[in-house]
Tab-separated table of C-alpha atoms and ligand atoms in Angstrom:
chain	number	residue	atom	x	y	z
A	1	MET	CA	-64.631	36.879	-28.073
A	2	ILE	CA	-63.282	38.751	-31.042
A	3	ALA	CA	-61.925	37.296	-34.229
A	4	LEU	CA	-60.097	39.069	-36.940
A	5	THR	CA	-60.860	37.714	-40.369
A	6	MET	CA	-58.048	38.362	-42.756
A	7	SER	CA	-59.452	36.493	-45.698
A	8	LEU	CA	-60.948	39.392	-47.616
A	9	PRO	CA	-58.628	41.038	-50.101
A	10	SER	CA	-58.372	44.745	-49.597
A	11	PRO	CA	-57.548	47.365	-52.203
A	12	GLU	CA	-55.376	50.329	-51.457
A	13	ALA	CA	-57.271	52.826	-49.379
A	14	PRO	CA	-58.058	55.941	-51.446
A	15	GLY	CA	-57.553	58.213	-48.464
A	16	ALA	CA	-55.652	57.492	-45.291
A	17	PRO	CA	-57.816	57.411	-42.142
A	18	ALA	CA	-57.811	60.694	-40.242
A	19	PRO	CA	-56.591	60.425	-36.596
A	20	SER	CA	-54.252	57.489	-36.857
A	21	PRO	CA	-53.429	55.702	-33.612
A	22	SER	CA	-49.833	54.569	-33.510
A	23	SER	CA	-50.093	51.657	-31.110
A	24	VAL	CA	-52.431	49.173	-29.493
A	25	ALA	CA	-52.083	51.107	-26.258
A	26	ASP	CA	-53.196	54.252	-28.096
A	27	VAL	CA	-56.393	52.587	-29.213
A	28	ALA	CA	-57.014	51.093	-25.788
A	29	ALA	CA	-56.644	54.490	-24.161
A	30	GLY	CA	-58.799	56.156	-26.799
A	31	LEU	CA	-61.594	53.634	-26.371
A	32	ARG	CA	-61.450	53.975	-22.616
A	33	GLU	CA	-61.738	57.712	-22.983
A	34	VAL	CA	-65.048	57.370	-24.777
A	35	GLY	CA	-66.350	54.957	-22.152
A	36	TYR	CA	-65.515	51.588	-23.651
A	37	LEU	CA	-63.364	49.155	-21.717
A	38	PRO	CA	-61.523	47.053	-24.259
A	39	GLY	CA	-60.024	43.698	-23.421
A	40	GLU	CA	-56.529	43.011	-24.686
A	41	SER	CA	-57.621	41.278	-27.868
A	42	THR	CA	-60.311	43.885	-28.509
A	43	ALA	CA	-57.739	46.654	-28.423
A	44	LEU	CA	-55.407	44.697	-30.662
A	45	VAL	CA	-58.053	43.889	-33.240
A	46	SER	CA	-59.333	47.474	-33.198
A	47	TYR	CA	-55.837	48.729	-33.799
A	48	LEU	CA	-55.369	46.355	-36.714
A	49	ALA	CA	-58.732	47.440	-38.123
A	50	THR	CA	-57.608	51.054	-38.230
A	51	LYS	CA	-54.298	50.115	-39.838
A	52	LEU	CA	-55.069	47.360	-42.284
A	53	GLY	CA	-58.389	48.433	-43.735
A	54	LYS	CA	-59.740	44.903	-43.556
A	55	PRO	CA	-63.223	44.053	-42.390
A	56	VAL	CA	-63.265	42.721	-38.845
A	57	LEU	CA	-65.659	40.059	-37.708
A	58	VAL	CA	-66.663	40.541	-34.098
A	59	GLU	CA	-68.247	37.423	-32.703
A	60	GLY	CA	-69.680	36.645	-29.315
A	61	PRO	CA	-72.838	36.095	-27.311
A	62	ALA	CA	-75.411	38.795	-26.572
A	63	GLY	CA	-74.370	41.768	-24.548
A	64	VAL	CA	-70.593	41.411	-24.663
A	65	GLY	CA	-70.157	44.769	-26.348
A	66	LYS	CA	-69.987	44.048	-30.063
A	67	THR	CA	-72.249	46.850	-31.227
A	68	GLU	CA	-70.853	49.202	-28.648
A	69	LEU	CA	-67.306	48.623	-29.900
A	70	ALA	CA	-68.193	49.986	-33.335
A	71	LYS	CA	-69.935	52.989	-31.826
A	72	SER	CA	-67.018	53.696	-29.521
A	73	LEU	CA	-64.447	53.271	-32.246
A	74	ALA	CA	-66.306	55.803	-34.373
A	75	LYS	CA	-66.497	58.228	-31.475
A	76	TYR	CA	-62.829	57.823	-30.639
A	77	LEU	CA	-61.707	58.266	-34.239
A	78	GLY	CA	-64.067	61.171	-34.805
A	79	ARG	CA	-65.754	59.366	-37.623
A	80	GLU	CA	-69.378	59.094	-38.566
A	81	LEU	CA	-70.933	55.707	-37.787
A	82	VAL	CA	-72.923	54.168	-40.613
A	83	ARG	CA	-74.959	51.223	-39.460
A	84	LEU	CA	-76.516	48.457	-41.446
A	85	GLN	CA	-78.760	46.445	-39.165
A	86	CYS	CA	-79.227	42.999	-40.637
A	87	TYR	CA	-82.438	41.009	-40.430
A	88	GLU	CA	-83.976	38.090	-42.221
A	89	GLY	CA	-85.056	39.142	-45.687
A	90	LEU	CA	-82.812	42.204	-45.850
A	91	ASP	CA	-82.278	42.909	-49.523
A	92	GLU	CA	-79.995	44.972	-51.728
A	93	ALA	CA	-82.488	47.817	-52.035
A	94	LYS	CA	-82.317	48.336	-48.295
A	95	ALA	CA	-78.571	47.776	-48.030
A	96	LEU	CA	-77.110	49.359	-51.173
A	97	TYR	CA	-79.359	51.816	-52.984
A	98	GLU	CA	-82.788	52.375	-54.387
A	99	TRP	CA	-84.035	54.569	-57.179
A	100	ASN	CA	-86.152	57.426	-55.998
A	101	TYR	CA	-89.207	56.572	-58.088
A	102	ARG	CA	-91.242	59.522	-56.914
A	103	LYS	CA	-88.580	61.980	-57.941
A	104	GLN	CA	-88.021	60.201	-61.240
A	105	LEU	CA	-91.720	60.412	-61.962
A	106	LEU	CA	-91.815	64.101	-61.204
A	107	ARG	CA	-88.918	64.687	-63.546
A	108	ILE	CA	-90.603	62.732	-66.308
A	109	GLN	CA	-93.739	64.793	-65.862
A	110	ALA	CA	-91.714	67.967	-65.957
A	111	GLU	CA	-90.020	67.047	-69.221
A	112	ALA	CA	-91.475	68.751	-72.268
A	113	SER	CA	-93.780	66.374	-74.092
A	114	GLY	CA	-92.067	64.969	-77.104
A	115	THR	CA	-88.747	64.529	-75.289
A	116	GLY	CA	-87.218	61.327	-76.582
A	117	TRP	CA	-86.889	58.319	-74.262
A	118	GLU	CA	-83.146	58.424	-74.482
A	119	ALA	CA	-82.974	61.955	-73.190
A	120	VAL	CA	-85.431	61.147	-70.411
A	121	GLN	CA	-83.451	58.095	-69.436
A	122	GLU	CA	-80.263	60.089	-69.257
A	123	ASP	CA	-81.998	62.473	-66.891
A	124	ILE	CA	-83.656	60.138	-64.464
A	125	PHE	CA	-80.865	57.621	-63.919
A	126	GLY	CA	-78.407	60.092	-62.512
A	127	GLU	CA	-76.939	60.136	-59.052
A	128	GLU	CA	-79.438	62.709	-57.815
A	129	PHE	CA	-82.213	60.150	-58.233
A	130	LEU	CA	-80.472	57.556	-56.111
A	131	LEU	CA	-81.395	56.893	-52.513
A	132	ALA	CA	-78.200	55.730	-50.890
A	133	ARG	CA	-78.561	53.001	-48.292
A	134	PRO	CA	-75.866	52.235	-45.665
A	135	LEU	CA	-73.338	50.409	-47.848
A	136	MET	CA	-73.504	53.020	-50.569
A	137	THR	CA	-73.405	55.803	-48.002
A	138	ALA	CA	-70.326	54.303	-46.404
A	139	ILE	CA	-68.312	53.877	-49.558
A	140	SER	CA	-69.303	57.147	-51.195
A	141	SER	CA	-68.735	59.287	-48.129
A	142	GLU	CA	-66.230	62.119	-48.563
A	143	GLN	CA	-64.983	61.537	-45.030
A	144	PRO	CA	-63.981	58.010	-44.011
A	145	VAL	CA	-66.619	56.427	-41.770
A	146	VAL	CA	-66.933	53.443	-39.485
A	147	LEU	CA	-69.299	50.974	-41.117
A	148	LEU	CA	-71.093	48.684	-38.691
A	149	ILE	CA	-72.780	45.697	-40.264
A	150	ASP	CA	-74.666	44.473	-37.265
A	151	GLU	CA	-75.864	40.909	-36.718
A	152	ILE	CA	-74.790	39.533	-40.061
A	153	ASP	CA	-75.820	36.063	-38.937
A	154	LYS	CA	-79.442	37.132	-39.365
A	155	THR	CA	-79.186	37.509	-43.134
A	156	ASP	CA	-79.250	34.704	-45.636
A	157	GLN	CA	-76.129	33.451	-47.331
A	158	GLU	CA	-76.893	35.013	-50.686
A	159	PHE	CA	-76.994	38.402	-49.102
A	160	GLU	CA	-73.825	37.703	-47.194
A	161	ALA	CA	-72.052	36.790	-50.421
A	162	MET	CA	-73.134	40.075	-52.014
A	163	LEU	CA	-71.944	41.914	-48.946
A	164	LEU	CA	-68.526	40.306	-48.957
A	165	GLU	CA	-68.155	41.157	-52.611
A	166	VAL	CA	-68.873	44.817	-51.972
A	167	LEU	CA	-66.465	44.792	-49.050
A	168	SER	CA	-63.725	43.153	-51.060
A	169	ASP	CA	-63.494	45.786	-53.761
A	170	PHE	CA	-65.388	48.687	-52.279
A	171	GLN	CA	-67.389	49.414	-55.345
A	172	ILE	CA	-70.996	49.010	-56.316
A	173	SER	CA	-72.231	48.392	-59.833
A	174	ILE	CA	-75.434	50.107	-60.833
A	175	PRO	CA	-76.673	48.820	-64.188
A	176	GLU	CA	-78.106	52.181	-65.314
A	177	LEU	CA	-75.263	54.272	-64.008
A	178	GLY	CA	-72.071	52.258	-63.984
A	179	ARG	CA	-69.642	51.691	-61.165
A	180	VAL	CA	-69.646	53.695	-57.996
A	181	GLU	CA	-66.204	53.428	-56.478
A	182	SER	CA	-65.360	54.282	-52.950
A	183	ARG	CA	-64.149	57.788	-52.281
A	184	THR	CA	-62.836	56.836	-48.872
A	185	HIS	CA	-62.113	53.607	-47.123
A	186	PRO	CA	-64.335	52.783	-44.169
A	187	ILE	CA	-63.351	50.790	-41.124
A	188	VAL	CA	-65.721	47.854	-41.306
A	189	LEU	CA	-66.968	45.873	-38.337
A	190	LEU	CA	-69.306	42.958	-38.812
A	191	THR	CA	-70.955	41.484	-35.741
A	192	SER	CA	-72.384	38.030	-35.307
A	193	ASN	CA	-74.012	36.056	-32.521
A	194	ASN	CA	-73.242	32.790	-34.218
A	195	SER	CA	-76.828	31.747	-34.678
A	196	ARG	CA	-75.821	30.971	-38.251
A	197	GLU	CA	-74.098	27.779	-37.101
A	198	LEU	CA	-77.424	26.349	-36.079
A	199	THR	CA	-79.106	27.176	-39.383
A	200	GLU	CA	-76.250	25.604	-41.209
A	201	ALA	CA	-76.479	22.406	-39.209
A	202	LEU	CA	-80.175	22.283	-39.974
A	203	GLU	CA	-79.556	22.828	-43.674
A	204	ILE	CA	-76.985	20.084	-43.747
A	205	VAL	CA	-79.247	17.641	-41.964
A	206	ARG	CA	-82.112	18.506	-44.341
A	207	LEU	CA	-79.809	17.997	-47.275
A	208	HIS	CA	-78.833	14.511	-46.166
A	209	THR	CA	-82.249	13.362	-45.015
A	210	PRO	CA	-84.790	15.272	-47.093
A	211	ASP	CA	-87.521	12.835	-46.061
A	212	LEU	CA	-87.165	13.552	-42.382
A	213	ARG	CA	-90.000	15.739	-41.136
A	214	GLU	CA	-89.006	19.380	-40.795
A	215	THR	CA	-90.161	19.529	-37.166
A	216	VAL	CA	-88.059	16.497	-36.283
A	217	ALA	CA	-85.037	17.929	-38.072
A	218	ARG	CA	-85.361	21.201	-36.184
A	219	ARG	CA	-85.747	19.418	-32.906
A	220	LEU	CA	-82.747	17.263	-33.710
A	221	VAL	CA	-80.517	20.272	-34.280
A	222	GLU	CA	-81.814	21.811	-31.072
A	223	VAL	CA	-81.109	18.659	-29.041
A	224	ILE	CA	-77.656	18.330	-30.589
A	225	GLY	CA	-77.055	21.896	-29.446
A	226	MET	CA	-78.031	20.930	-25.892
A	227	VAL	CA	-75.716	17.934	-25.976
A	228	ARG	CA	-72.863	19.988	-27.359
A	229	ALA	CA	-73.283	22.506	-24.575
A	230	LEU	CA	-72.338	19.821	-22.042
A	231	ASP	CA	-68.705	19.265	-21.249
A	232	LEU	CA	-68.165	16.011	-23.127
A	233	LYS	CA	-65.126	14.001	-24.149
A	234	LYS	CA	-66.472	13.756	-27.665
A	235	PRO	CA	-69.294	16.190	-28.459
A	236	PRO	CA	-71.432	15.155	-31.441
A	237	SER	CA	-70.576	16.879	-34.705
A	238	ILE	CA	-72.381	17.240	-38.001
A	239	ALA	CA	-71.480	13.643	-38.905
A	240	GLU	CA	-73.264	12.270	-35.826
A	241	SER	CA	-76.180	14.589	-36.483
A	242	ILE	CA	-76.642	13.097	-39.927
A	243	ASP	CA	-76.331	9.541	-38.609
A	244	TRP	CA	-78.942	10.323	-36.026
A	245	ALA	CA	-81.266	11.877	-38.604
A	246	ARG	CA	-80.993	8.710	-40.699
A	247	ALA	CA	-81.716	6.540	-37.690
A	248	LEU	CA	-84.773	8.583	-36.743
A	249	LEU	CA	-86.018	8.481	-40.305
A	250	LEU	CA	-85.598	4.722	-40.398
A	251	LEU	CA	-87.530	4.354	-37.158
A	252	GLY	CA	-90.309	6.583	-38.443
A	253	VAL	CA	-89.997	8.896	-35.455
A	254	GLU	CA	-92.565	11.720	-35.268
A	255	ASP	CA	-91.070	13.586	-32.350
A	256	ILE	CA	-87.928	13.402	-30.249
A	257	ASP	CA	-89.241	12.738	-26.779
A	258	ALA	CA	-87.332	11.401	-23.801
A	259	ASP	CA	-87.949	7.768	-24.776
A	260	THR	CA	-86.794	8.214	-28.345
A	261	PHE	CA	-83.778	10.075	-27.123
A	262	THR	CA	-82.750	7.398	-24.635
A	263	GLU	CA	-83.186	4.665	-27.222
A	264	THR	CA	-81.178	6.353	-29.925
A	265	MET	CA	-78.626	8.493	-28.129
A	266	SER	CA	-75.857	5.946	-28.652
A	267	VAL	CA	-75.774	7.161	-32.257
A	268	ILE	CA	-74.587	10.613	-31.213
A	269	VAL	CA	-72.727	9.891	-27.975
A	270	LYS	CA	-69.956	7.333	-28.038
A	271	HIS	CA	-68.105	7.548	-24.720
A	272	ARG	CA	-69.472	5.591	-21.765
A	273	THR	CA	-68.945	8.488	-19.338
A	274	ASP	CA	-70.434	10.960	-21.805
A	275	MET	CA	-73.519	8.771	-22.104
A	276	ASP	CA	-74.225	8.977	-18.399
A	277	VAL	CA	-73.918	12.759	-18.392
A	278	VAL	CA	-76.089	13.149	-21.471
A	279	ALA	CA	-78.740	10.701	-20.339
A	280	GLU	CA	-79.138	12.545	-17.103
A	281	ARG	CA	-78.924	16.140	-18.276
A	282	VAL	CA	-80.631	16.052	-21.667
A	283	GLY	CA	-83.062	13.260	-20.850
A	284	LEU	CA	-84.311	15.401	-18.006
A	285	LYS	CA	-84.792	18.437	-20.233
A	286	LEU	CA	-86.805	16.435	-22.733
A	287	GLY	CA	-89.204	15.451	-19.975
A	288	SER	CA	-89.486	12.141	-18.164
A	289	PRO	CA	-91.307	9.356	-20.020
A	290	ALA	CA	-94.152	9.728	-17.538
A	291	ASP	CA	-94.671	13.348	-18.618
A	292	VAL	CA	-94.874	12.360	-22.236
A	293	ALA	CA	-97.363	9.552	-21.716
B	301	ATP	N1	-66.312	46.727	-22.955
B	301	ATP	C1	-67.351	47.495	-22.660
B	301	ATP	N2	-67.177	48.730	-22.170
B	301	ATP	C2	-68.235	49.489	-21.881
B	301	ATP	N3	-69.501	49.131	-22.031
B	301	ATP	C3	-69.757	47.918	-22.517
B	301	ATP	C4	-68.685	47.041	-22.853
B	301	ATP	N4	-69.216	45.890	-23.302
B	301	ATP	C5	-70.545	46.047	-23.240
B	301	ATP	N5	-70.874	47.268	-22.776
B	301	ATP	C6	-72.238	47.765	-22.571
B	301	ATP	O1	-73.089	46.641	-22.515
B	301	ATP	C7	-74.277	46.861	-23.256
B	301	ATP	C8	-74.419	45.794	-24.304
B	301	ATP	O2	-73.431	45.972	-25.294
B	301	ATP	P1	-73.748	45.791	-26.839
B	301	ATP	O3	-75.080	46.339	-27.175
B	301	ATP	O4	-72.611	46.312	-27.600
B	301	ATP	O5	-73.813	44.218	-26.897
B	301	ATP	P2	-73.775	43.274	-28.181
B	301	ATP	O6	-72.569	42.425	-28.062
B	301	ATP	O7	-73.913	44.089	-29.408
B	301	ATP	O8	-75.052	42.382	-27.898
B	301	ATP	P3	-76.121	41.791	-28.937
B	301	ATP	O9	-75.521	40.545	-29.486
B	301	ATP	O10	-77.296	41.513	-28.051
B	301	ATP	O11	-76.398	42.851	-29.958
B	301	ATP	C9	-74.191	48.261	-23.815
B	301	ATP	O12	-74.935	49.134	-23.009
B	301	ATP	C10	-72.718	48.588	-23.754
B	301	ATP	O13	-72.526	49.951	-23.577
B	302	MG	MG1	-75.448	44.253	-30.773
């Protein structure tokens, strides 16, 4: 359920974390004390997170305790929890910082008339005019925090890249102000439900068959997901998905109904025994030909 990603480089922590557990058992006991029952790997990964200062990616389906782990870890370590809830369209202004325009405006109005632009600029682009958002809050906090970046799979990849950059050197560049470096080193947990995988498959299929109708492409990825969920000898991968997309394009298919599926499923399922399973289980879900007619 939990993975530990070790790929992000981590700078030396400016300040050592406060209560420092000395073993996996310590962390397990501490989490239990605050009401969280950690599995073996959860305790291990949590321990490593407190020791190594590397971001941890917590993956798993809904309701397995990903968000709760971050909350409990913060409680156990006596740290503040800073949470960045991800959603589609989340941007830097909501994640990093924003300028407090209202306050800047007030300051400008309060300046004596005739104050040169340079002086004004120096005034209004100071730290007191910044509105810190979660990432900035986490890295500029005097006391080390637990930073929860929740449901990262909901953001787009550009945002994710920005995020990973911030997490790799724990500093934020503000054009008007310069670099804000971290005062303390947060424990970072990122959670993901894995819905990203599906988007990626869709993107890849679209890339290879741009002429395939969007609705068909979406449906295709969905059906592939259904097929992959079955216990097959050889589940279809991205390669089969692309082959199938090409086949459907060639056939001028408008929709993937039960008939289309039965006719073309040999492109994505190769094993004889798999074919029987898939025909029965997925064919049924797509509706019998009689339903479609
Ligand atoms: N190991 C655990 N110990 C104690 N409570 C748990 C544990 N795992 C889950 N829970 C409880 O289950 C509920 C769901 O957990 P949580 O919100 O953390 O799920 P999640 O993995 O973040 O799900 P989602 O992907 O939907 O956000 C919470 O009320 C949480 O307290
Ligand atoms: Mg959650």
